[in-house]
Short mmCIF file of C-alpha atoms in Angstrom, two decimals:
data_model
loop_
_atom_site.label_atom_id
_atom_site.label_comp_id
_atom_site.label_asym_id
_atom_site.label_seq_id
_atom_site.Cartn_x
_atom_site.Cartn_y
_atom_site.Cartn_z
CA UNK A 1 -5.16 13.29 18.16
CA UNK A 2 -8.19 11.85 15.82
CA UNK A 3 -6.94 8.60 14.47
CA UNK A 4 -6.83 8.58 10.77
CA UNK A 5 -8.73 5.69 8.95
CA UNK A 6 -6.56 3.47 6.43
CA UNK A 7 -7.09 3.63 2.90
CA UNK A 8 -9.52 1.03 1.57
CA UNK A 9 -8.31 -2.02 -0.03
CA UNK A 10 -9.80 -1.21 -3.51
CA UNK A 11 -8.68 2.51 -4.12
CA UNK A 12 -11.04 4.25 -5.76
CA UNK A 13 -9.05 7.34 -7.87
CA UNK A 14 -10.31 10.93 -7.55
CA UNK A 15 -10.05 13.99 -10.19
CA UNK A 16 -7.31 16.22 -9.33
CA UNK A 17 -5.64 19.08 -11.62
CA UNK A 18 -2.15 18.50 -12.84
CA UNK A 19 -0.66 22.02 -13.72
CA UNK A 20 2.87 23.80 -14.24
CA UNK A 21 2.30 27.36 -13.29
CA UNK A 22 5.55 29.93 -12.57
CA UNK A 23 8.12 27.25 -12.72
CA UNK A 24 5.60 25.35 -9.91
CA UNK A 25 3.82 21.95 -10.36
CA UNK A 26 0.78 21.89 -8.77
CA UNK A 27 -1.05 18.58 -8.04
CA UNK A 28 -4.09 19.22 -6.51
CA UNK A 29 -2.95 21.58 -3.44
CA UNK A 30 0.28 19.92 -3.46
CA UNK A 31 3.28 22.11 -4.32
CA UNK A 32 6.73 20.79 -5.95
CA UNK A 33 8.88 23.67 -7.48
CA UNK A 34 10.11 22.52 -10.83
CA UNK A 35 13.89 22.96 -10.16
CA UNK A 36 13.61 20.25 -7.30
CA UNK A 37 12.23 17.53 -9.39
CA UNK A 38 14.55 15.12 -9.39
CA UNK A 39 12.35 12.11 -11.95
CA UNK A 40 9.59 12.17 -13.74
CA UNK A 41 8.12 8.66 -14.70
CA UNK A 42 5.60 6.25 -15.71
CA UNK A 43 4.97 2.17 -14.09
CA UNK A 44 2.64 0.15 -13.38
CA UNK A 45 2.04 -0.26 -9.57
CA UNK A 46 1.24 -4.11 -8.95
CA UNK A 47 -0.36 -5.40 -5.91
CA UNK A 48 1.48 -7.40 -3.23
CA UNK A 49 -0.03 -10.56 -3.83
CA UNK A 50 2.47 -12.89 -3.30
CA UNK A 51 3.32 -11.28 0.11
CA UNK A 52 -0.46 -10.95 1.36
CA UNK A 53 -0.96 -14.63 1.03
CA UNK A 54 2.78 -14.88 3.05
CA UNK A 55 1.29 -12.38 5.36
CA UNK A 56 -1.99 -14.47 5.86
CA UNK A 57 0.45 -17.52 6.80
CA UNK A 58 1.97 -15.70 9.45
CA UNK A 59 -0.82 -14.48 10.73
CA UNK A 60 -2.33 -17.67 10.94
CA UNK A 61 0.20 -19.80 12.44
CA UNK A 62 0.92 -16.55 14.63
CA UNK A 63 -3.15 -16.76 15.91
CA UNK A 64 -2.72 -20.73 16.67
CA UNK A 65 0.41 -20.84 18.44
CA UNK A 66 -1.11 -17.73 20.45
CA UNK A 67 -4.49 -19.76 20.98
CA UNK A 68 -2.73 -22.85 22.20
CA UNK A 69 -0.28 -20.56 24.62
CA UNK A 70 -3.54 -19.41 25.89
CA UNK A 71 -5.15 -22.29 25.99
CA UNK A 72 -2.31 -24.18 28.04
CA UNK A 73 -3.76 -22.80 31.92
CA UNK A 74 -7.00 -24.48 31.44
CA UNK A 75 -5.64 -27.66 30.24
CA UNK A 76 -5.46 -29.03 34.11
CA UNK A 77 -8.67 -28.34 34.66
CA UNK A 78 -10.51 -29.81 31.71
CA UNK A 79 -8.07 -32.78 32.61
CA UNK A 80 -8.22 -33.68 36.07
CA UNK A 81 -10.75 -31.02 37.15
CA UNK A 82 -14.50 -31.93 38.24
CA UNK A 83 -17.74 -30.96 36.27
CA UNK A 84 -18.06 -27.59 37.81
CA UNK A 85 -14.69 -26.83 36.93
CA UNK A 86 -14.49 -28.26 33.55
CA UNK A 87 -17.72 -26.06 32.89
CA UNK A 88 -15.83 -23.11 33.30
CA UNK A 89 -12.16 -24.30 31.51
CA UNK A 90 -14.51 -25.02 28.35
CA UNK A 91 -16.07 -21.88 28.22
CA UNK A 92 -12.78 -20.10 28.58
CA UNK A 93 -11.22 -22.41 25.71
CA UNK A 94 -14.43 -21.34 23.54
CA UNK A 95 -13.82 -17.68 23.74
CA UNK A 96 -9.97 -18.43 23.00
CA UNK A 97 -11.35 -20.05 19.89
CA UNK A 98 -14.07 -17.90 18.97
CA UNK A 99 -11.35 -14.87 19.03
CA UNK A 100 -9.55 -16.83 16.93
CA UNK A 101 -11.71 -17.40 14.63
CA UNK A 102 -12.93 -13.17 14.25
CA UNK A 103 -8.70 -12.91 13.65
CA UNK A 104 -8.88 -15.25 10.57
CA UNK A 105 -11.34 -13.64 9.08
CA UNK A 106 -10.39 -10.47 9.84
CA UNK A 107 -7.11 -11.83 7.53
CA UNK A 108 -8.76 -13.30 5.12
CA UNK A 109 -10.38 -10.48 3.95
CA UNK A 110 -7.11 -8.70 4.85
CA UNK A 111 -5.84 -10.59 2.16
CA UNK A 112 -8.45 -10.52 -0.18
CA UNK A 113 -8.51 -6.86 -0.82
CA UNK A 114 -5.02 -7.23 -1.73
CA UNK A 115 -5.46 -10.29 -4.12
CA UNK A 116 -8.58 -9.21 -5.90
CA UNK A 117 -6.67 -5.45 -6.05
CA UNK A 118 -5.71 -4.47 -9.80
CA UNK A 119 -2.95 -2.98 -11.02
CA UNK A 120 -2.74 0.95 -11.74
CA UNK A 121 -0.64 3.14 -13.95
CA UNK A 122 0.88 5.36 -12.33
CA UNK A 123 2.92 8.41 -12.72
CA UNK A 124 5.39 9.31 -10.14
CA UNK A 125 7.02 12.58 -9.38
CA UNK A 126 10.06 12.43 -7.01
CA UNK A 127 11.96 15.65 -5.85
CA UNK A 128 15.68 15.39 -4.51
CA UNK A 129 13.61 15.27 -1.01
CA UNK A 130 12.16 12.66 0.13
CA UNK A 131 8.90 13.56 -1.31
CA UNK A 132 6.77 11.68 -4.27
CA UNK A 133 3.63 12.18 -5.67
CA UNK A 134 1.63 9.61 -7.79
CA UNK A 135 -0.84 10.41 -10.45
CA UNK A 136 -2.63 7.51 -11.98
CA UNK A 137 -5.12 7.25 -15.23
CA UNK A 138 -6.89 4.52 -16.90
CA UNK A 139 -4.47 5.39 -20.07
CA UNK A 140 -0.89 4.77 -20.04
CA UNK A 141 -0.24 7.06 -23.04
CA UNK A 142 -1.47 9.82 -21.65
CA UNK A 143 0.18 9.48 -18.89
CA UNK A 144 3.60 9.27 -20.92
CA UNK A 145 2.26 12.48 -22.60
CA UNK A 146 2.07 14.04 -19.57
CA UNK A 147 5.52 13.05 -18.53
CA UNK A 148 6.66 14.61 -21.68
CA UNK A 149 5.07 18.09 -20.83
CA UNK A 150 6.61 18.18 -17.33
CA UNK A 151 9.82 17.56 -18.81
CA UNK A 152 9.44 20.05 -21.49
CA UNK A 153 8.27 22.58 -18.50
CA UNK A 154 11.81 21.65 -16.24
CA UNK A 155 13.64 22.98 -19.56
CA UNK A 156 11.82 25.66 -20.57
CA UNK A 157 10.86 27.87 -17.50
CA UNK A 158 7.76 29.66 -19.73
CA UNK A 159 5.90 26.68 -20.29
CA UNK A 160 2.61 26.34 -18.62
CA UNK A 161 -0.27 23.75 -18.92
CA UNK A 162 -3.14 22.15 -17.42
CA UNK A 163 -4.02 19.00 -17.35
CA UNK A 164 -6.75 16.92 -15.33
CA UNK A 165 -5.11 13.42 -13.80
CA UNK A 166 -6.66 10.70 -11.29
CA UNK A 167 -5.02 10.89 -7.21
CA UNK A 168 -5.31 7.43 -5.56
CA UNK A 169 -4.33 6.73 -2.56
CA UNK A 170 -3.28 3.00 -1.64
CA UNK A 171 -1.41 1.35 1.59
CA UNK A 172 1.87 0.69 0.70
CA UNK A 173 2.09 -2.40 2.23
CA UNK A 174 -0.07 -3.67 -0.26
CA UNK A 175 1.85 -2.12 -3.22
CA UNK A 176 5.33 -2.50 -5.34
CA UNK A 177 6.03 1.09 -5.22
CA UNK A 178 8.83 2.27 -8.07
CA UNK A 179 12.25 0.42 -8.66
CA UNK A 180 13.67 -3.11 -7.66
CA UNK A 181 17.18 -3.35 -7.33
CA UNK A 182 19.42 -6.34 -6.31
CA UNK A 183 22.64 -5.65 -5.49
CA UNK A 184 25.13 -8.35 -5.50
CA UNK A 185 29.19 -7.88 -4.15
CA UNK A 186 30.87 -4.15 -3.04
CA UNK A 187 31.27 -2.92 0.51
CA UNK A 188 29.72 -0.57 2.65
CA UNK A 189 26.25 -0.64 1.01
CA UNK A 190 23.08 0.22 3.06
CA UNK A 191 19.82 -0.34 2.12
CA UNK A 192 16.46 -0.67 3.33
CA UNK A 193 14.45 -3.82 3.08
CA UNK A 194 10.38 -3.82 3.38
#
């Protein structure tokens, strides 16, 4: 199976057709019948920024603790060991180090990409599945007015419109994707933490 690249950090929105058709929302190729849509809303999707740097942090002190763990068997040897010995012990210490160092910077750009990310408005289309679809455009308005029409369409089962929208596609590790709720007191509540 062909691995599938991730999204890039900066997502760069494409053209798509938003259309109700037959008591059908199309969004692009995707299909959601209108009597299954659950929500229809507008937010704006904020980058994880606070939780990238966390991320780095971890990462970091994750790639030192794992450098000095693999550091630890030459330790004797640059110690007590002769020249020829201590020849080798550095050079296996370097390229501990020098992997270390690629990591880093692997995660700092990691991070990066999600702190230079902006925010997008989106508009989000959940079903009583477990299927969404986001929309974004540069214009919030519209986007409202477009939640409007879908709305109008659920009601009214002869409505049909057009409409041309933005797809992105982002990680959602990197994004706050629709409500935050805390709940505080009650029993027998599950939920599921990121």
């Amino acid at each position: 199976m062909p691995d599938v690249p991730a999204p890039p950090a900066h997502p760069t929105p494409s053209r798509v057709d938003l259309r109700v058709s037959k008591r059908i929302l199309w969004i692009g190729a995707a299909v959601y019948p209108l009597a299954n849509i659950a929500r229809v809303y507008t937010f704006v999707m904020r980058p994880k920024r606070k939780e990238a740097v966390l991320r780095f942090l971890r990462y970091t002190a994750g790639t030192l603790i794992v450098g000095f763990i693999a550091m630890l068997p030459s330790l004797p040897s640059l110690t007590f060991g002769g020249a020829e010995e201590n020849s080798g012990a550095a050079g296996y210490v370097t390229f501990i180090w020098i992997v270390a160092v690629c990591a880093e910077i692997y995660f700092f750009i990691d991070m990066l990409g999600v702190l230079t990310a902006a925010p997008h408005h989106v508009l989000a289309v959940e079903t009583s599945g477990a299927s969404t679809a986001l929309v974004t455009s540069r214009h919030a308005q519209y986007l409202d007015q477009v939640v409007g029409q879908i709305s109008y369409a659920i009601d009214h089962p002869d409505t049909e419109f057009m409409v041309t929208v933005e797809s992105l596609t982002v990680s959602p590790k990197n994004y706050y994707f629709g409500d935050n709720v805390n709940m505080y007191g009650g029993s027998g509540n599950v939920g599921i933490g990121a």
